[in-house]
Amino acid sequence: WLHDSHDFDLSDGLVTVSSQAWGQSLGEFQLDHLGNLGFFFHLSRTKREFAKTEFARMIQSYVAWLKQDVSA
């Protein structure tokens, strides 16, 4: 969940967005650091369901990228 404030750079709560980009981008996913690893226990039920859907979308992007990379 991105935090936007006048006092801070846009971040996921740990790393600024500008520092996150390296290599090929597979998209933007609304997940915090734990969500990127598949952990959702710290979220409310509503946010947990959204994060699970977003995590699945992220994994689908990884799989599509891996298939494309292997085919090349």
PDB file of N, CA and C in Angstrom:
ATOM      1  N   TRP A   1       0.843  -1.152   0.000  1.00  0.00           N
ATOM      2  CA  TRP A   1       0.000   0.000   0.000  1.00  0.00           C
ATOM      3  C   TRP A   1       0.891   1.218   0.000  1.00  0.00           C
ATOM      4  N   LEU A   2       0.899   1.871  -1.097  1.00  0.00           N
ATOM      5  CA  LEU A   2       1.814   2.976  -1.277  1.00  0.00           C
ATOM      6  C   LEU A   2       1.463   4.147  -0.376  1.00  0.00           C
ATOM      7  N   HIS A   3       2.483   4.731   0.189  1.00  0.00           N
ATOM      8  CA  HIS A   3       2.326   5.867   1.091  1.00  0.00           C
ATOM      9  C   HIS A   3       2.789   7.109   0.354  1.00  0.00           C
ATOM     10  N   ASP A   4       1.962   8.128   0.332  1.00  0.00           N
ATOM     11  CA  ASP A   4       2.308   9.368  -0.337  1.00  0.00           C
ATOM     12  C   ASP A   4       2.208  10.504   0.668  1.00  0.00           C
ATOM     13  N   SER A   5       3.298  11.207   0.872  1.00  0.00           N
ATOM     14  CA  SER A   5       3.318  12.312   1.812  1.00  0.00           C
ATOM     15  C   SER A   5       4.248  13.385   1.268  1.00  0.00           C
ATOM     16  N   HIS A   6       4.036  14.596   1.681  1.00  0.00           N
ATOM     17  CA  HIS A   6       4.913  15.681   1.248  1.00  0.00           C
ATOM     18  C   HIS A   6       6.296  15.551   1.869  1.00  0.00           C
ATOM     19  N   ASP A   7       6.396  14.852   2.995  1.00  0.00           N
ATOM     20  CA  ASP A   7       7.667  14.722   3.697  1.00  0.00           C
ATOM     21  C   ASP A   7       8.495  13.534   3.239  1.00  0.00           C
ATOM     22  N   PHE A   8       7.893  12.603   2.503  1.00  0.00           N
ATOM     23  CA  PHE A   8       8.570  11.376   2.128  1.00  0.00           C
ATOM     24  C   PHE A   8       8.382  11.097   0.649  1.00  0.00           C
ATOM     25  N   ASP A   9       9.314  10.333   0.080  1.00  0.00           N
ATOM     26  CA  ASP A   9       9.143   9.843  -1.283  1.00  0.00           C
ATOM     27  C   ASP A   9       8.081   8.749  -1.279  1.00  0.00           C
ATOM     28  N   LEU A  10       7.396   8.555  -2.399  1.00  0.00           N
ATOM     29  CA  LEU A  10       6.422   7.479  -2.542  1.00  0.00           C
ATOM     30  C   LEU A  10       7.128   6.153  -2.290  1.00  0.00           C
ATOM     31  N   SER A  11       6.520   5.307  -1.452  1.00  0.00           N
ATOM     32  CA  SER A  11       7.169   4.038  -1.097  1.00  0.00           C
ATOM     33  C   SER A  11       6.137   2.972  -0.785  1.00  0.00           C
ATOM     34  N   ASP A  12       6.616   1.750  -0.603  1.00  0.00           N
ATOM     35  CA  ASP A  12       5.754   0.654  -0.169  1.00  0.00           C
ATOM     36  C   ASP A  12       5.825   0.496   1.340  1.00  0.00           C
ATOM     37  N   GLY A  13       6.427   1.459   2.008  1.00  0.00           N
ATOM     38  CA  GLY A  13       6.583   1.423   3.452  1.00  0.00           C
ATOM     39  C   GLY A  13       7.974   1.009   3.873  1.00  0.00           C
ATOM     40  N   LEU A  14       8.771   0.558   2.931  1.00  0.00           N
ATOM     41  CA  LEU A  14      10.127   0.128   3.237  1.00  0.00           C
ATOM     42  C   LEU A  14      11.131   0.689   2.231  1.00  0.00           C
ATOM     43  N   VAL A  15      10.804   0.608   0.965  1.00  0.00           N
ATOM     44  CA  VAL A  15      11.705   1.042  -0.099  1.00  0.00           C
ATOM     45  C   VAL A  15      10.990   2.058  -0.983  1.00  0.00           C
ATOM     46  N   THR A  16      11.669   3.155  -1.303  1.00  0.00           N
ATOM     47  CA  THR A  16      11.057   4.156  -2.167  1.00  0.00           C
ATOM     48  C   THR A  16      10.816   3.561  -3.553  1.00  0.00           C
ATOM     49  N   VAL A  17       9.762   4.034  -4.206  1.00  0.00           N
ATOM     50  CA  VAL A  17       9.408   3.534  -5.538  1.00  0.00           C
ATOM     51  C   VAL A  17      10.569   3.749  -6.506  1.00  0.00           C
ATOM     52  N   SER A  18      11.238   4.887  -6.421  1.00  0.00           N
ATOM     53  CA  SER A  18      12.352   5.161  -7.337  1.00  0.00           C
ATOM     54  C   SER A  18      13.501   4.173  -7.156  1.00  0.00           C
ATOM     55  N   SER A  19      13.646   3.584  -5.974  1.00  0.00           N
ATOM     56  CA  SER A  19      14.701   2.604  -5.727  1.00  0.00           C
ATOM     57  C   SER A  19      14.282   1.180  -6.078  1.00  0.00           C
ATOM     58  N   GLN A  20      12.991   0.964  -6.319  1.00  0.00           N
ATOM     59  CA  GLN A  20      12.502  -0.387  -6.588  1.00  0.00           C
ATOM     60  C   GLN A  20      12.754  -0.830  -8.020  1.00  0.00           C
ATOM     61  N   ALA A  21      12.862   0.118  -8.925  1.00  0.00           N
ATOM     62  CA  ALA A  21      12.966  -0.227 -10.350  1.00  0.00           C
ATOM     63  C   ALA A  21      14.385  -0.663 -10.709  1.00  0.00           C
ATOM     64  N   TRP A  22      14.494  -1.880 -11.208  1.00  0.00           N
ATOM     65  CA  TRP A  22      15.746  -2.372 -11.774  1.00  0.00           C
ATOM     66  C   TRP A  22      15.397  -3.545 -12.665  1.00  0.00           C
ATOM     67  N   GLY A  23      16.137  -3.710 -13.728  1.00  0.00           N
ATOM     68  CA  GLY A  23      15.820  -4.789 -14.668  1.00  0.00           C
ATOM     69  C   GLY A  23      14.544  -4.477 -15.429  1.00  0.00           C
ATOM     70  N   GLN A  24      13.917  -5.508 -15.921  1.00  0.00           N
ATOM     71  CA  GLN A  24      12.674  -5.374 -16.688  1.00  0.00           C
ATOM     72  C   GLN A  24      11.484  -5.303 -15.740  1.00  0.00           C
ATOM     73  N   SER A  25      10.640  -4.306 -15.932  1.00  0.00           N
ATOM     74  CA  SER A  25       9.448  -4.174 -15.099  1.00  0.00           C
ATOM     75  C   SER A  25       8.353  -5.108 -15.604  1.00  0.00           C
ATOM     76  N   LEU A  26       7.740  -5.837 -14.688  1.00  0.00           N
ATOM     77  CA  LEU A  26       6.634  -6.718 -15.027  1.00  0.00           C
ATOM     78  C   LEU A  26       5.302  -6.096 -14.649  1.00  0.00           C
ATOM     79  N   GLY A  27       5.337  -4.856 -14.198  1.00  0.00           N
ATOM     80  CA  GLY A  27       4.110  -4.154 -13.837  1.00  0.00           C
ATOM     81  C   GLY A  27       4.165  -3.621 -12.423  1.00  0.00           C
ATOM     82  N   GLU A  28       3.124  -2.924 -12.055  1.00  0.00           N
ATOM     83  CA  GLU A  28       2.990  -2.412 -10.693  1.00  0.00           C
ATOM     84  C   GLU A  28       1.936  -3.238  -9.973  1.00  0.00           C
ATOM     85  N   PHE A  29       2.255  -3.640  -8.764  1.00  0.00           N
ATOM     86  CA  PHE A  29       1.357  -4.472  -7.978  1.00  0.00           C
ATOM     87  C   PHE A  29       1.152  -3.818  -6.621  1.00  0.00           C
ATOM     88  N   GLN A  30      -0.072  -3.719  -6.181  1.00  0.00           N
ATOM     89  CA  GLN A  30      -0.380  -3.065  -4.914  1.00  0.00           C
ATOM     90  C   GLN A  30      -0.174  -4.042  -3.764  1.00  0.00           C
ATOM     91  N   LEU A  31       1.098  -4.298  -3.483  1.00  0.00           N
ATOM     92  CA  LEU A  31       1.485  -5.206  -2.407  1.00  0.00           C
ATOM     93  C   LEU A  31       2.602  -4.557  -1.595  1.00  0.00           C
ATOM     94  N   ASP A  32       2.611  -4.782  -0.302  1.00  0.00           N
ATOM     95  CA  ASP A  32       3.736  -4.336   0.500  1.00  0.00           C
ATOM     96  C   ASP A  32       4.811  -5.425   0.473  1.00  0.00           C
ATOM     97  N   HIS A  33       5.887  -5.244   1.233  1.00  0.00           N
ATOM     98  CA  HIS A  33       6.976  -6.220   1.184  1.00  0.00           C
ATOM     99  C   HIS A  33       6.532  -7.628   1.580  1.00  0.00           C
ATOM    100  N   LEU A  34       5.732  -7.750   2.611  1.00  0.00           N
ATOM    101  CA  LEU A  34       5.256  -9.075   3.018  1.00  0.00           C
ATOM    102  C   LEU A  34       4.341  -9.670   1.955  1.00  0.00           C
ATOM    103  N   GLY A  35       3.500  -8.849   1.357  1.00  0.00           N
ATOM    104  CA  GLY A  35       2.602  -9.314   0.302  1.00  0.00           C
ATOM    105  C   GLY A  35       3.343  -9.830  -0.909  1.00  0.00           C
ATOM    106  N   ASN A  36       4.489  -9.217  -1.230  1.00  0.00           N
ATOM    107  CA  ASN A  36       5.309  -9.697  -2.340  1.00  0.00           C
ATOM    108  C   ASN A  36       5.835 -11.110  -2.089  1.00  0.00           C
ATOM    109  N   LEU A  37       5.904 -11.490  -0.838  1.00  0.00           N
ATOM    110  CA  LEU A  37       6.383 -12.828  -0.468  1.00  0.00           C
ATOM    111  C   LEU A  37       5.235 -13.804  -0.217  1.00  0.00           C
ATOM    112  N   GLY A  38       3.998 -13.312  -0.330  1.00  0.00           N
ATOM    113  CA  GLY A  38       2.847 -14.185  -0.130  1.00  0.00           C
ATOM    114  C   GLY A  38       2.339 -14.237   1.297  1.00  0.00           C
ATOM    115  N   PHE A  39       2.748 -13.297   2.140  1.00  0.00           N
ATOM    116  CA  PHE A  39       2.280 -13.236   3.526  1.00  0.00           C
ATOM    117  C   PHE A  39       1.220 -12.149   3.650  1.00  0.00           C
ATOM    118  N   PHE A  40       0.045 -12.512   4.178  1.00  0.00           N
ATOM    119  CA  PHE A  40      -1.060 -11.560   4.284  1.00  0.00           C
ATOM    120  C   PHE A  40      -1.675 -11.514   5.673  1.00  0.00           C
ATOM    121  N   PHE A  41      -1.078 -12.192   6.647  1.00  0.00           N
ATOM    122  CA  PHE A  41      -1.651 -12.298   7.984  1.00  0.00           C
ATOM    123  C   PHE A  41      -1.827 -10.953   8.677  1.00  0.00           C
ATOM    124  N   HIS A  42      -1.055  -9.961   8.292  1.00  0.00           N
ATOM    125  CA  HIS A  42      -1.076  -8.662   8.950  1.00  0.00           C
ATOM    126  C   HIS A  42      -2.183  -7.746   8.421  1.00  0.00           C
ATOM    127  N   LEU A  43      -2.922  -8.183   7.417  1.00  0.00           N
ATOM    128  CA  LEU A  43      -3.951  -7.355   6.782  1.00  0.00           C
ATOM    129  C   LEU A  43      -5.347  -7.706   7.290  1.00  0.00           C
ATOM    130  N   SER A  44      -6.245  -6.733   7.191  1.00  0.00           N
ATOM    131  CA  SER A  44      -7.648  -7.000   7.510  1.00  0.00           C
ATOM    132  C   SER A  44      -8.208  -7.973   6.469  1.00  0.00           C
ATOM    133  N   ARG A  45      -9.346  -8.565   6.727  1.00  0.00           N
ATOM    134  CA  ARG A  45      -9.936  -9.550   5.823  1.00  0.00           C
ATOM    135  C   ARG A  45     -10.139  -8.976   4.415  1.00  0.00           C
ATOM    136  N   THR A  46     -10.679  -7.773   4.327  1.00  0.00           N
ATOM    137  CA  THR A  46     -10.938  -7.154   3.025  1.00  0.00           C
ATOM    138  C   THR A  46      -9.634  -6.915   2.270  1.00  0.00           C
ATOM    139  N   LYS A  47      -8.647  -6.336   2.938  1.00  0.00           N
ATOM    140  CA  LYS A  47      -7.352  -6.083   2.290  1.00  0.00           C
ATOM    141  C   LYS A  47      -6.636  -7.387   1.964  1.00  0.00           C
ATOM    142  N   ARG A  48      -6.825  -8.398   2.791  1.00  0.00           N
ATOM    143  CA  ARG A  48      -6.196  -9.695   2.560  1.00  0.00           C
ATOM    144  C   ARG A  48      -6.704 -10.313   1.264  1.00  0.00           C
ATOM    145  N   GLU A  49      -8.004 -10.251   1.025  1.00  0.00           N
ATOM    146  CA  GLU A  49      -8.565 -10.804  -0.210  1.00  0.00           C
ATOM    147  C   GLU A  49      -8.048 -10.057  -1.434  1.00  0.00           C
ATOM    148  N   PHE A  50      -7.981  -8.732  -1.341  1.00  0.00           N
ATOM    149  CA  PHE A  50      -7.441  -7.946  -2.446  1.00  0.00           C
ATOM    150  C   PHE A  50      -5.980  -8.307  -2.687  1.00  0.00           C
ATOM    151  N   ALA A  51      -5.191  -8.422  -1.611  1.00  0.00           N
ATOM    152  CA  ALA A  51      -3.769  -8.742  -1.730  1.00  0.00           C
ATOM    153  C   ALA A  51      -3.563 -10.126  -2.345  1.00  0.00           C
ATOM    154  N   LYS A  52      -4.403 -11.082  -2.002  1.00  0.00           N
ATOM    155  CA  LYS A  52      -4.286 -12.419  -2.587  1.00  0.00           C
ATOM    156  C   LYS A  52      -4.522 -12.373  -4.093  1.00  0.00           C
ATOM    157  N   THR A  53      -5.505 -11.583  -4.511  1.00  0.00           N
ATOM    158  CA  THR A  53      -5.782 -11.427  -5.939  1.00  0.00           C
ATOM    159  C   THR A  53      -4.613 -10.735  -6.639  1.00  0.00           C
ATOM    160  N   GLU A  54      -4.080  -9.721  -5.999  1.00  0.00           N
ATOM    161  CA  GLU A  54      -2.947  -8.976  -6.567  1.00  0.00           C
ATOM    162  C   GLU A  54      -1.700  -9.863  -6.624  1.00  0.00           C
ATOM    163  N   PHE A  55      -1.496 -10.684  -5.602  1.00  0.00           N
ATOM    164  CA  PHE A  55      -0.363 -11.614  -5.581  1.00  0.00           C
ATOM    165  C   PHE A  55      -0.488 -12.613  -6.731  1.00  0.00           C
ATOM    166  N   ALA A  56      -1.682 -13.128  -6.952  1.00  0.00           N
ATOM    167  CA  ALA A  56      -1.900 -14.072  -8.058  1.00  0.00           C
ATOM    168  C   ALA A  56      -1.607 -13.401  -9.397  1.00  0.00           C
ATOM    169  N   ARG A  57      -2.013 -12.146  -9.541  1.00  0.00           N
ATOM    170  CA  ARG A  57      -1.739 -11.400 -10.769  1.00  0.00           C
ATOM    171  C   ARG A  57      -0.236 -11.220 -10.963  1.00  0.00           C
ATOM    172  N   MET A  58       0.484 -10.964  -9.874  1.00  0.00           N
ATOM    173  CA  MET A  58       1.934 -10.816  -9.938  1.00  0.00           C
ATOM    174  C   MET A  58       2.587 -12.128 -10.371  1.00  0.00           C
ATOM    175  N   ILE A  59       2.157 -13.239  -9.792  1.00  0.00           N
ATOM    176  CA  ILE A  59       2.716 -14.546 -10.142  1.00  0.00           C
ATOM    177  C   ILE A  59       2.430 -14.868 -11.610  1.00  0.00           C
ATOM    178  N   GLN A  60       1.230 -14.557 -12.089  1.00  0.00           N
ATOM    179  CA  GLN A  60       0.902 -14.775 -13.504  1.00  0.00           C
ATOM    180  C   GLN A  60       1.841 -13.976 -14.400  1.00  0.00           C
ATOM    181  N   SER A  61       2.179 -12.762 -14.004  1.00  0.00           N
ATOM    182  CA  SER A  61       3.127 -11.950 -14.779  1.00  0.00           C
ATOM    183  C   SER A  61       4.505 -12.594 -14.791  1.00  0.00           C
ATOM    184  N   TYR A  62       4.949 -13.115 -13.651  1.00  0.00           N
ATOM    185  CA  TYR A  62       6.240 -13.802 -13.581  1.00  0.00           C
ATOM    186  C   TYR A  62       6.264 -15.018 -14.498  1.00  0.00           C
ATOM    187  N   VAL A  63       5.213 -15.815 -14.442  1.00  0.00           N
ATOM    188  CA  VAL A  63       5.137 -17.031 -15.257  1.00  0.00           C
ATOM    189  C   VAL A  63       5.153 -16.677 -16.734  1.00  0.00           C
ATOM    190  N   ALA A  64       4.383 -15.671 -17.128  1.00  0.00           N
ATOM    191  CA  ALA A  64       4.355 -15.252 -18.536  1.00  0.00           C
ATOM    192  C   ALA A  64       5.737 -14.772 -18.968  1.00  0.00           C
ATOM    193  N   TRP A  65       6.424 -14.036 -18.118  1.00  0.00           N
ATOM    194  CA  TRP A  65       7.763 -13.554 -18.427  1.00  0.00           C
ATOM    195  C   TRP A  65       8.741 -14.721 -18.543  1.00  0.00           C
ATOM    196  N   LEU A  66       8.646 -15.678 -17.632  1.00  0.00           N
ATOM    197  CA  LEU A  66       9.535 -16.842 -17.690  1.00  0.00           C
ATOM    198  C   LEU A  66       9.312 -17.655 -18.971  1.00  0.00           C
ATOM    199  N   LYS A  67       8.070 -17.854 -19.352  1.00  0.00           N
ATOM    200  CA  LYS A  67       7.769 -18.589 -20.594  1.00  0.00           C
ATOM    201  C   LYS A  67       8.323 -17.854 -21.802  1.00  0.00           C
ATOM    202  N   GLN A  68       8.195 -16.548 -21.807  1.00  0.00           N
ATOM    203  CA  GLN A  68       8.708 -15.747 -22.918  1.00  0.00           C
ATOM    204  C   GLN A  68      10.231 -15.822 -22.947  1.00  0.00           C
ATOM    205  N   ASP A  69      10.860 -15.743 -21.803  1.00  0.00           N
ATOM    206  CA  ASP A  69      12.312 -15.775 -21.721  1.00  0.00           C
ATOM    207  C   ASP A  69      12.873 -17.128 -22.137  1.00  0.00           C
ATOM    208  N   VAL A  70      12.212 -18.201 -21.765  1.00  0.00           N
ATOM    209  CA  VAL A  70      12.650 -19.561 -22.109  1.00  0.00           C
ATOM    210  C   VAL A  70      12.509 -19.805 -23.605  1.00  0.00           C
ATOM    211  N   SER A  71      11.452 -19.248 -24.206  1.00  0.00           N
ATOM    212  CA  SER A  71      11.202 -19.437 -25.632  1.00  0.00           C
ATOM    213  C   SER A  71      12.222 -18.717 -26.500  1.00  0.00           C
ATOM    214  N   ALA A  72      12.829 -17.677 -25.959  1.00  0.00           N
ATOM    215  CA  ALA A  72      13.768 -16.855 -26.747  1.00  0.00           C
ATOM    216  C   ALA A  72      15.091 -17.544 -26.989  1.00  0.00           C
TER     217      ALA A  72
END
